[in-house]
Structure formats: C-alpha cells, structure tokens
Amino acid sequence: MKKFSFLLVLMLALVLAACNNEASDDEDPSNDSDNNNNEEREQVLVFARGGDSESLDFASTTDGESSRVTKQIYESLLEFDKESFDITPGLAHDWDVEDDGKKYTFYLEEGVTFHDGTEFNAEAVKTNFERWSDPGHKYAFTDEGYSYVIYSIMFGGFKGDEGHVIEEINVLDDYTIEFVLNRPLGYFLQNMAMSYFAITSPAALEQYGPEINENPVGTGPFKFVSWTKDDTIVLEKFEDYRKDGLPKLDRVIFEVIPDNAARLISLRSGEIDIMDGLNPDDAAGVESDDTLVLHTRAANNFGYLGLNTSKAPLDNKLVRQAINHAVNREAIAEALYAGYAIPAVNPLPPGYLGFNDELEGYDYNLDKAKELLAEAGYEDGVEIDLWTMPVARPYMPDPETVAEIIQNDLAQVGITANIVREEWGPYLEKTANGEQEMFMLGWSGTNGDPDYFLGSLLHGDAAGGSNRTFYQNSTVDELLDQAKVSIDQEERAELYKEAQRLILEDSPMVTLVHSTPVLAAQDYVKNYVPHPSTSESLAEVELE
C-alpha cells in the first residue's frame, strides 16, 4: 500500500511538473531556467543505519556504529586517505620518525579550537593519551565501566604492563609533541590515524566527567546537538572548522531503521538520503533506479565460523579440519551475497601486507571430512552447538541463513549442529567468556595493518577478548610478536605469511567469505566516498 501511494504521488507530481513546464514555456522559458538555478536544496543529510551507537566516547567502544558518528565530531593526529589506509595529515600537519623507529615527533596545526571554544594543543593530545593508557587517570572513568580495549590491543597493554609500547609522551612546545617508545611498533603511524585515538577537549572531560560519552566535544567538522536513543543523533556544522569551505552540509541526522528492507523503502520514498546495510539481493534494483546510486566499500573484512579450541571435541585438530572440509564456502558466497563476496582462505583480506596467496585452503570434500572425523574417533557422529549472530553485519548480511546452510553441511558428515540464539550484547559477552562451541562472527579492518586482524583474533594474549576461538600456538604468537615490533615491511610480510600457514593447519576457524558491503544513496548526494574502515568523514558531502 505504501509503495502504491508513493507511485501515485510520483505520477501526480510528474503531471503537475509537466503542466508547470508547459505554462512556463508559454510565458518565458528563460525565467523558468533562472528560477531553477536559484533554488537551493536544504543541506540536511539523513543517514539511516541498522543500529544505534553504543557510545560517543570513541576510545571506549569497539562498535562500528559509534565510530560512524564520532568520525564527524572528532579528529586524530593523522588521517587516512579517502579511499585507502594511506596516511595523510590530520591535526598534525607533519611528523618525524627516528631511524630506530622508537621516537615520533608530531607538529600540530595552530589556531584550531574545539567545539567548546577551547584551544587544541600538545597538552590536549597528552591528556587524551594518558587518559587511555593509565587506568588510574582522573579522566579514565574506569570505575564507571569505561574500558579502552582497542588501545590495549594496538599499543601492547596499559601503563605498567610489560608489553605497553609507549614509554614517554613529551610536550616540546604548544604545538610539538613527542612519543618515545620502548621498542619499535611497525604500525604506530597507522594507529595514530585510527578514529579510536581522536582528541577530546580536556575542558569537556572536566565538565562532563563520565558523561562525556553523551556529550562529545572535538575539533571535527560537525558539532553534537542531540541523541534520542535507538532513534536519531543530530549534528550541525561547526562554523569555525579549521578547513576553509567545509563542511558543506548544515546538518547531519543519523537515523536508526533496524530492518534492511524498511530502510530501502524509506530511501525510495525520499525520507532518507543514504542507507547502509543494503541486502546484496537488492543491489541490482538500486542500480537500475535512475534516482539512486549504489555504493560499495572495499572487501576489508571476513566472516567466519569460530571453533572454540578449548572445548571438546573442537580441541581436536582433526575435528576442526573435518569441519573445514565439510562447509561449502562457495555455496554460501553464491547463495547469499549476490556476487558481492568471495570465499575466504586466510583470516586476512586480500591485498594486505603479508596476505598469503600461496595457500589453497580446504576444499569442499565430504569424504575427506568423514575420514578425518573417523580418525579423530567420531566415526559414529558427534553433536555440537552452533551459535548464530542475531544481527546482520557487513561481512554477514543474513547470519540465520548462513547458520542453516552450515547446519545442513555438517549433517552430511555426521555432525549434528544445534543452533543457539542469543541477543547481541549477551552473544558478544558470552563468546568472549568462552561459553560457546561453534559460533559465527567476523572482523573488519580499521587501520589497514595485518596485526589488527591476526594479532587481535589469533594471538594467545587476546584469548578471552577478541580471540574467541581461544586459539593458542606459541610459535604463531612468536611470529606475530616479531612482526609487530619490526619496521621492515618485507620482513613483516614474511612473518605474517608463515603465521597464516600455521593457522590454516591448526584450523581454529572456518574462514567463510570476504564481502563487499553495499550501500545506497539518492543521486543528489555528491562527494560521498565509503571508506574501507566503515567510517568516513561527511565533511565534503553536499546535496545538489
């Protein structure tokens, strides 16, 4: 009914437009042209997404829906290129790196103010990094439940931890700051461009305390206005933004519409301007619609079936290898992604430093799977729980159907998979605690470095956190540790390739697909460029 009404309105509008054009032509065509040129579209962008932000304090969350918003409010010392993870200047216009890779000096932009009117300077940078690194810092708010997991992963722990890589932060003058490391970190500059490590106004931290997560104050192109939970977040143009002529939009509204199909209906009706989480099956329809534009992100992710290596029978490598042979990745990619995914071999997207393209992976081979299960002592079959995600993610737009396909695949070799369903929050918490056997999840890159994938998901130190397979291999850990501290990129690449070979042999997960997430926008939305990290600045976007 809604679609019929929209079509009817559209037809009436076309008829009226034709009548108006005829009348204008009769009167004075040049006047009509002038009027059209003088019309200006209101520069208010409505961006619809499937879920709300968890927090607007970027460093204390790993939620992609949060960084999508905070990317507009805050800025980091460095930035990523619009379409890649190449480093560009941010709040630091220049930087030096000493030859041993243990000292970084950043030269900061002068004359930059936070949204509250206070000055951005080197002391503000130091305050933010100390807040994240020191659980006892007055702005860490750990007693209120704040946790800086990504900081710990990317910088080797917190202040006082053996692995913490930052030894000193020295303010050399108001606009020069120095980071001294106790050992090299191969991706230190990549970290400095991550949106997790953007700079908050120290005055706002003092004013709002632990409520900073709902009162964000940065130096970015848009200021925070309001947040209605599970509904909308409203931002407005920061008139004193440091880049001339930006932002072009006057206001941005992030709207929550949980259902993918409902979001597309809203886009077609003109209620919203951009939507993410487009079902791959709907991509062709968007492409054929002259009023819409299909956008794609780089395949910077992978979805996987995790195998909890700490629980029987998944603690047996032969069982894990059998499951890898039993799951038909090609069929999943073909059935559910409409061509916007490729089967995955490695837990690292193609194109990354050290991606091992010499590995062939496990072929779909039911006889081999049965043979391995028999060798493991399960020739009469085995029963295993399979936890499925309750929400669609960029790497897995229809997790329920993927779970059913896997269940059917495993049944062919005598494995009974009992599908378990949980709400999203408990799902993440319980899988981190290791309550699951098999489970579905995925990972998207946010800094373009292989360690963000391999170190986060498969290093033994991350077990019980982002390593939900509880995979432990001391040789793999050693390879990843060596790669982390090397600043020789060729050496790093070889170390990561060897790590992937061992991981494939151990099979702590079934790497399913690398997906190409699809989005849709109105054709009048200009200069919108989806970033591989899943969060992009809207500063240059405008409506024509």
XYZ file of C-alpha atoms in Angstrom:
544
model
C 0.000 0.000 0.000
C 2.821 2.381 0.869
C 4.540 1.669 -2.438
C 1.248 2.213 -4.334
C 0.733 5.559 -2.591
C 4.233 6.644 -3.414
C 3.787 5.773 -7.086
C 0.514 7.646 -7.190
C 2.124 10.718 -5.675
C 5.009 10.421 -8.089
C 2.651 10.264 -11.102
C 0.714 13.290 -9.887
C 3.956 15.140 -9.352
C 5.090 14.353 -12.894
C 1.759 15.524 -14.309
C 1.906 18.765 -12.326
C 5.515 19.285 -13.300
C 4.626 18.815 -16.966
C 1.767 21.304 -16.644
C 4.018 23.810 -14.948
C 6.674 23.386 -17.592
C 4.115 23.969 -20.340
C 2.869 27.100 -18.602
C 6.419 28.354 -18.100
C 7.306 27.662 -21.687
C 4.305 29.689 -22.796
C 5.243 32.565 -20.529
C 9.029 32.888 -20.595
C 11.402 29.897 -20.725
C 14.348 31.981 -19.547
C 12.555 32.942 -16.336
C 11.878 29.280 -15.554
C 15.522 28.431 -16.027
C 16.590 31.224 -13.734
C 14.210 30.077 -11.036
C 15.598 26.532 -11.131
C 19.161 27.786 -10.824
C 18.243 29.919 -7.835
C 16.662 27.015 -5.986
C 18.984 25.610 -3.346
C 18.486 22.252 -1.715
C 18.471 22.328 2.058
C 21.825 20.926 3.164
C 20.482 18.414 5.669
C 21.591 14.805 5.198
C 19.697 11.870 6.740
C 21.901 8.768 7.033
C 19.970 5.635 8.013
C 21.621 2.626 9.627
C 20.594 -0.638 11.248
C 21.565 0.049 14.849
C 22.249 2.857 17.289
C 25.657 3.929 18.568
C 26.820 2.312 21.756
C 28.762 5.370 22.942
C 30.035 8.687 21.596
C 33.294 8.283 23.500
C 35.155 6.643 20.613
C 38.065 5.155 22.537
C 35.914 3.174 24.971
C 33.938 1.222 22.400
C 34.657 -1.132 19.503
C 31.240 -0.567 17.944
C 31.259 0.463 14.280
C 28.007 2.373 14.601
C 29.655 4.561 17.223
C 32.709 5.431 15.144
C 30.475 6.251 12.161
C 29.199 9.235 14.197
C 32.302 10.153 16.176
C 34.253 10.333 12.918
C 32.274 13.515 12.188
C 32.863 15.086 15.607
C 36.474 14.263 16.358
C 39.822 14.259 14.575
C 43.043 12.301 15.053
C 46.623 13.491 14.655
C 46.765 11.716 11.304
C 44.055 10.737 8.820
C 43.566 8.018 6.240
C 43.239 8.791 2.559
C 39.606 8.971 1.368
C 39.679 5.541 -0.270
C 42.559 3.720 1.368
C 44.633 3.387 4.517
C 47.425 5.604 3.212
C 48.462 8.113 5.860
C 47.711 11.834 5.396
C 47.996 14.847 7.741
C 45.290 15.400 10.337
C 45.598 17.551 13.422
C 49.327 17.072 12.881
C 50.469 18.668 9.633
C 53.850 16.949 9.705
C 55.832 14.328 11.640
C 59.326 12.891 12.049
C 60.363 9.317 12.803
C 63.825 8.485 14.114
C 65.698 5.753 12.269
C 65.369 3.198 15.050
C 61.564 3.583 14.984
C 61.407 4.459 18.702
C 60.762 8.199 18.609
C 57.962 10.049 16.786
C 57.585 13.839 16.749
C 54.315 15.406 15.602
C 53.944 19.054 14.547
C 50.412 20.223 15.281
C 48.118 22.606 13.444
C 47.937 26.019 15.097
C 44.778 28.073 15.571
C 42.489 25.040 15.927
C 39.697 25.180 18.504
C 37.439 22.556 19.988
C 33.680 22.948 19.646
C 33.570 24.443 23.149
C 35.918 27.258 22.088
C 38.978 25.992 23.950
C 42.335 25.644 22.221
C 43.704 22.462 20.693
C 47.382 21.998 21.561
C 50.019 19.475 22.580
C 48.788 19.324 26.176
C 45.365 18.232 24.925
C 46.988 15.389 22.982
C 48.954 14.274 26.017
C 45.876 14.387 28.252
C 43.940 12.115 25.901
C 46.691 9.500 25.537
C 47.291 9.448 29.276
C 43.577 9.026 29.838
C 43.508 5.877 27.664
C 46.802 4.383 28.824
C 46.504 4.927 32.576
C 43.526 3.211 34.264
C 44.150 5.435 37.286
C 43.935 8.712 35.352
C 41.230 11.093 36.592
C 39.582 11.065 33.150
C 39.829 7.285 32.585
C 36.469 6.725 34.324
C 37.195 3.023 34.775
C 35.048 2.930 37.928
C 32.132 3.911 35.718
C 32.811 0.963 33.393
C 34.932 2.650 30.727
C 37.344 0.227 29.046
C 39.872 1.026 26.335
C 40.257 -2.407 24.745
C 41.438 -1.174 21.364
C 44.136 0.974 22.986
C 45.422 -2.110 24.805
C 45.441 -4.172 21.606
C 47.102 -1.537 19.446
C 49.713 -0.321 21.961
C 50.506 -3.592 23.754
C 48.627 -3.012 27.003
C 48.314 -0.176 29.511
C 50.719 1.871 31.587
C 52.760 -0.500 33.757
C 52.107 -3.564 31.593
C 55.210 -5.340 30.290
C 54.037 -5.089 26.696
C 52.987 -1.415 26.766
C 54.968 0.204 23.986
C 54.688 3.946 24.827
C 57.364 4.894 27.329
C 57.060 8.694 27.375
C 54.931 11.471 25.930
C 56.754 14.792 25.955
C 55.270 18.212 25.187
C 58.132 20.026 23.446
C 56.136 23.227 22.958
C 52.477 24.199 22.463
C 52.344 22.644 19.013
C 55.003 19.921 19.102
C 54.653 16.599 20.874
C 56.997 13.628 21.070
C 56.200 9.948 21.633
C 59.073 7.783 22.880
C 58.611 4.027 22.534
C 60.434 1.333 24.466
C 60.624 -0.717 21.252
C 59.599 -0.174 17.626
C 55.984 -0.722 16.601
C 55.605 -1.401 12.881
C 52.160 0.189 12.604
C 52.498 3.112 15.048
C 51.607 5.744 12.433
C 48.609 3.675 11.282
C 47.392 3.673 14.885
C 47.637 7.458 15.081
C 45.176 7.745 12.205
C 42.558 5.448 13.758
C 39.346 7.164 14.811
C 39.654 5.422 18.200
C 42.547 7.756 19.015
C 40.975 11.110 18.180
C 41.298 14.058 20.536
C 38.611 15.205 23.001
C 38.545 18.656 24.587
C 40.156 18.368 28.055
C 37.762 21.075 29.241
C 34.834 18.870 28.193
C 36.324 15.898 30.059
C 36.490 18.093 33.151
C 32.967 19.461 32.635
C 31.100 16.266 31.789
C 33.181 13.609 33.553
C 31.933 10.080 32.792
C 29.011 11.550 30.883
C 31.409 12.533 28.103
C 30.053 9.563 26.135
C 26.820 11.527 25.638
C 28.416 14.989 25.378
C 31.181 14.671 22.766
C 33.370 17.724 22.079
C 36.044 17.521 19.401
C 37.579 19.617 16.628
C 35.767 17.884 13.743
C 33.551 19.406 11.042
C 30.293 18.778 12.922
C 29.147 19.588 16.464
C 26.983 17.315 18.558
C 23.392 18.562 19.059
C 21.230 15.746 20.445
C 20.824 11.996 20.846
C 17.474 10.211 21.110
C 18.420 6.621 21.912
C 17.561 3.995 19.288
C 16.203 6.769 17.084
C 18.363 9.711 15.966
C 21.640 11.530 16.565
C 21.726 15.106 15.276
C 24.915 17.008 14.367
C 25.331 20.514 12.974
C 28.016 22.392 11.077
C 30.982 23.656 13.126
C 31.300 27.192 11.764
C 34.893 27.572 12.987
C 36.130 24.351 11.424
C 39.816 24.557 10.526
C 39.368 23.717 6.815
C 38.029 26.575 4.692
C 34.713 25.888 2.980
C 33.972 22.743 4.969
C 31.735 21.172 5.961
C 29.281 21.695 3.127
C 26.311 20.227 4.972
C 24.463 22.299 7.567
C 23.182 19.331 9.496
C 23.547 15.532 9.610
C 20.934 13.231 11.123
C 21.834 9.594 11.823
C 18.583 7.666 11.940
C 18.072 4.087 13.164
C 15.901 1.830 10.984
C 16.712 -1.743 12.063
C 15.224 -3.663 9.153
C 17.225 -3.629 5.898
C 14.122 -3.781 3.690
C 12.395 -0.989 5.628
C 15.477 1.201 5.192
C 15.366 0.693 1.456
C 11.653 1.604 1.359
C 12.482 4.816 3.229
C 15.214 5.587 0.723
C 12.936 5.018 -2.252
C 10.246 7.231 -0.693
C 12.740 10.055 -0.167
C 12.566 10.014 3.634
C 16.316 9.369 3.930
C 19.351 10.217 1.784
C 21.843 7.382 2.431
C 21.407 3.876 3.827
C 23.970 1.280 4.752
C 23.343 -2.457 5.165
C 21.713 -2.890 1.785
C 20.798 -6.540 1.162
C 23.068 -7.757 -1.665
C 19.988 -9.091 -3.467
C 18.641 -5.520 -3.657
C 21.787 -4.093 -5.262
C 20.641 -4.761 -8.840
C 17.333 -2.974 -8.174
C 19.190 0.071 -6.852
C 21.490 0.111 -9.882
C 18.529 0.121 -12.245
C 16.851 3.030 -10.428
C 17.866 6.341 -12.024
C 17.166 8.245 -8.803
C 19.537 6.137 -6.681
C 23.253 5.386 -6.633
C 24.823 2.115 -5.474
C 27.990 2.482 -3.379
C 30.389 -0.289 -2.357
C 33.084 -0.497 0.281
C 36.322 -2.370 -0.197
C 36.249 -6.024 0.905
C 38.160 -5.208 4.062
C 36.712 -7.949 6.245
C 35.966 -11.619 6.641
C 33.137 -13.589 8.193
C 33.977 -16.805 9.977
C 32.731 -19.850 11.831
C 34.720 -19.892 15.051
C 35.700 -23.206 16.661
C 36.317 -22.962 20.404
C 39.600 -24.840 20.679
C 39.305 -25.063 24.462
C 36.253 -27.343 24.346
C 35.872 -30.958 23.202
C 35.521 -32.148 20.524
C 36.822 -28.889 18.999
C 40.058 -29.186 20.968
C 40.905 -31.935 18.460
C 42.605 -30.544 15.346
C 41.294 -33.381 13.200
C 37.699 -32.437 14.049
C 38.388 -28.797 13.188
C 39.943 -29.793 9.866
C 36.966 -32.061 9.145
C 34.570 -29.138 9.711
C 36.652 -27.023 7.334
C 36.260 -29.675 4.627
C 32.518 -30.035 5.311
C 31.473 -26.368 4.961
C 30.753 -25.291 1.392
C 32.097 -21.729 1.235
C 31.414 -21.372 -2.479
C 27.740 -22.160 -1.961
C 27.419 -19.628 0.874
C 29.073 -16.870 -1.158
C 26.920 -17.641 -4.169
C 23.610 -18.037 -2.343
C 23.659 -15.056 -0.007
C 25.907 -12.331 -1.376
C 24.675 -11.872 -4.961
C 28.236 -11.715 -6.218
C 29.409 -9.293 -3.510
C 31.653 -11.809 -1.723
C 34.443 -14.273 -2.407
C 35.271 -17.426 -0.412
C 37.982 -16.790 2.186
C 41.118 -18.841 2.795
C 43.010 -16.590 5.224
C 41.819 -14.589 8.232
C 43.186 -11.529 6.415
C 41.660 -9.777 3.373
C 43.485 -9.951 0.020
C 45.770 -7.002 -0.605
C 47.005 -6.702 2.966
C 50.701 -6.762 3.772
C 51.676 -10.418 4.192
C 48.484 -11.894 2.711
C 49.485 -15.470 1.854
C 48.078 -16.137 -1.607
C 50.068 -19.384 -1.888
C 47.731 -21.202 0.494
C 44.967 -23.214 -1.140
C 42.750 -23.739 1.876
C 40.348 -26.610 2.488
C 38.311 -27.814 -0.438
C 34.682 -28.880 -0.026
C 35.246 -32.609 0.403
C 32.712 -34.636 2.388
C 34.652 -37.895 2.070
C 37.775 -36.275 3.468
C 35.734 -34.753 6.299
C 34.282 -38.154 7.244
C 37.753 -39.698 7.085
C 39.166 -37.095 9.484
C 36.243 -37.490 11.890
C 36.759 -41.257 11.943
C 40.467 -40.753 12.596
C 39.532 -38.489 15.495
C 37.272 -41.199 16.924
C 33.929 -39.754 15.840
C 33.017 -42.173 13.061
C 29.514 -42.528 14.603
C 28.944 -38.779 14.564
C 29.058 -36.004 17.148
C 26.739 -33.242 18.417
C 27.970 -29.634 18.700
C 26.206 -26.326 19.489
C 26.335 -23.630 16.792
C 25.778 -20.040 17.974
C 24.406 -17.740 15.307
C 24.587 -13.938 15.310
C 21.263 -12.147 15.917
C 22.214 -9.102 13.813
C 23.291 -8.537 10.224
C 26.842 -7.283 9.818
C 28.758 -6.059 6.722
C 30.554 -9.397 6.449
C 27.371 -11.409 7.053
C 24.100 -9.796 5.939
C 21.946 -12.882 6.700
C 23.549 -14.859 9.556
C 20.484 -17.007 10.252
C 20.509 -18.475 6.749
C 24.282 -18.992 6.886
C 23.795 -20.952 10.115
C 21.166 -23.155 8.459
C 23.442 -23.844 5.476
C 26.315 -24.789 7.787
C 23.980 -26.965 9.851
C 22.944 -28.818 6.710
C 26.562 -29.162 5.511
C 27.714 -30.632 8.818
C 24.810 -33.070 8.896
C 26.192 -34.600 5.683
C 29.244 -35.830 7.594
C 27.522 -36.893 10.809
C 27.858 -33.692 12.850
C 24.594 -32.569 14.463
C 24.739 -28.795 14.895
C 22.240 -27.386 17.394
C 21.610 -23.742 16.546
C 21.778 -21.456 19.596
C 20.360 -17.929 19.532
C 21.235 -15.036 21.869
C 20.665 -11.290 21.959
C 23.618 -9.310 20.539
C 25.011 -7.978 23.816
C 24.972 -11.336 25.657
C 26.219 -13.019 22.480
C 29.387 -10.915 22.496
C 29.881 -11.226 26.230
C 29.369 -14.992 26.398
C 31.514 -15.802 23.374
C 34.306 -13.691 24.879
C 33.933 -15.752 28.057
C 34.162 -18.993 26.069
C 30.692 -20.399 26.768
C 30.178 -21.350 23.114
C 31.374 -24.268 20.995
C 30.979 -23.231 17.340
C 29.991 -19.600 16.736
C 29.627 -17.099 13.914
C 31.314 -13.708 13.796
C 33.563 -11.561 11.625
C 36.076 -8.726 11.656
C 36.547 -5.516 9.675
C 39.868 -3.677 9.447
C 40.180 -0.159 10.830
C 43.837 0.712 10.269
C 44.937 -1.288 7.224
C 47.536 -3.311 9.113
C 47.572 -7.145 9.286
C 48.164 -7.126 13.033
C 44.680 -5.708 13.553
C 43.321 -8.987 12.138
C 45.874 -11.637 13.096
C 47.040 -10.218 16.414
C 43.537 -9.355 17.585
C 41.858 -12.614 16.639
C 44.545 -15.284 16.888
C 47.266 -14.238 19.350
C 47.145 -16.189 22.594
C 47.234 -12.980 24.652
C 43.872 -11.966 23.151
C 42.139 -15.205 24.231
C 39.022 -14.351 26.173
C 38.830 -10.955 24.482
C 38.769 -10.598 20.732
C 40.269 -14.114 20.367
C 37.030 -16.012 20.914
C 38.356 -19.310 19.496
C 40.815 -19.369 22.439
C 43.457 -20.403 19.927
C 46.917 -20.828 21.450
C 50.054 -21.586 19.444
C 53.315 -20.321 20.906
C 55.047 -20.369 17.504
C 52.285 -18.258 15.960
C 52.457 -15.878 18.927
C 56.198 -15.518 18.435
C 55.792 -14.792 14.718
C 53.121 -12.175 15.412
C 55.241 -10.595 18.150
C 58.231 -10.343 15.820
C 56.099 -8.829 13.070
C 54.648 -6.282 15.494
C 57.998 -4.792 16.502
C 59.663 -4.885 13.083
C 59.748 -1.735 10.966
C 60.992 -3.693 7.937
C 57.812 -4.221 5.922
C 59.249 -7.080 3.837
C 60.268 -8.906 6.979
C 56.827 -8.332 8.472
C 55.170 -9.723 5.357
C 57.146 -12.978 5.546
C 56.379 -13.413 9.241
C 52.654 -12.955 8.654
C 52.684 -15.403 5.740
C 54.246 -18.092 7.912
C 51.752 -17.368 10.708
C 48.854 -17.836 8.276
C 50.263 -21.170 7.128
C 50.354 -22.484 10.699
C 46.907 -21.077 11.482
C 45.447 -22.817 8.443
C 46.968 -26.090 9.584
C 45.584 -25.673 13.121
C 42.149 -24.568 11.814
C 40.732 -22.640 14.799
C 38.088 -21.228 12.482
C 36.408 -21.715 9.136
C 37.084 -18.565 7.163
C 33.872 -18.135 5.150
C 33.879 -15.059 2.919
C 35.308 -11.621 2.255
C 32.267 -9.460 1.496
C 31.935 -6.215 -0.401
C 29.380 -4.232 1.657
C 26.846 -2.333 -0.423
C 25.122 0.962 0.374
C 22.621 3.111 -1.479
C 22.086 6.856 -1.742
C 19.940 9.392 -3.530
C 21.505 10.596 -6.778
C 21.656 14.174 -5.492
C 24.110 13.179 -2.730
C 27.517 14.243 -4.047
C 31.088 13.516 -2.918
C 30.124 10.593 -0.704
C 33.008 8.079 -0.626
C 32.625 4.966 1.578
C 35.874 4.198 3.389
C 37.223 0.650 3.855
C 37.252 1.196 7.639
C 33.395 1.506 7.600
C 33.598 5.116 8.908
C 34.091 8.074 6.578
C 34.045 11.841 7.023
C 30.984 13.611 5.620
C 32.748 16.992 5.545
C 32.827 17.204 1.733
C 29.380 15.726 1.103
C 26.749 18.054 -0.327
C 23.243 17.827 -1.766
C 22.663 19.123 -5.287
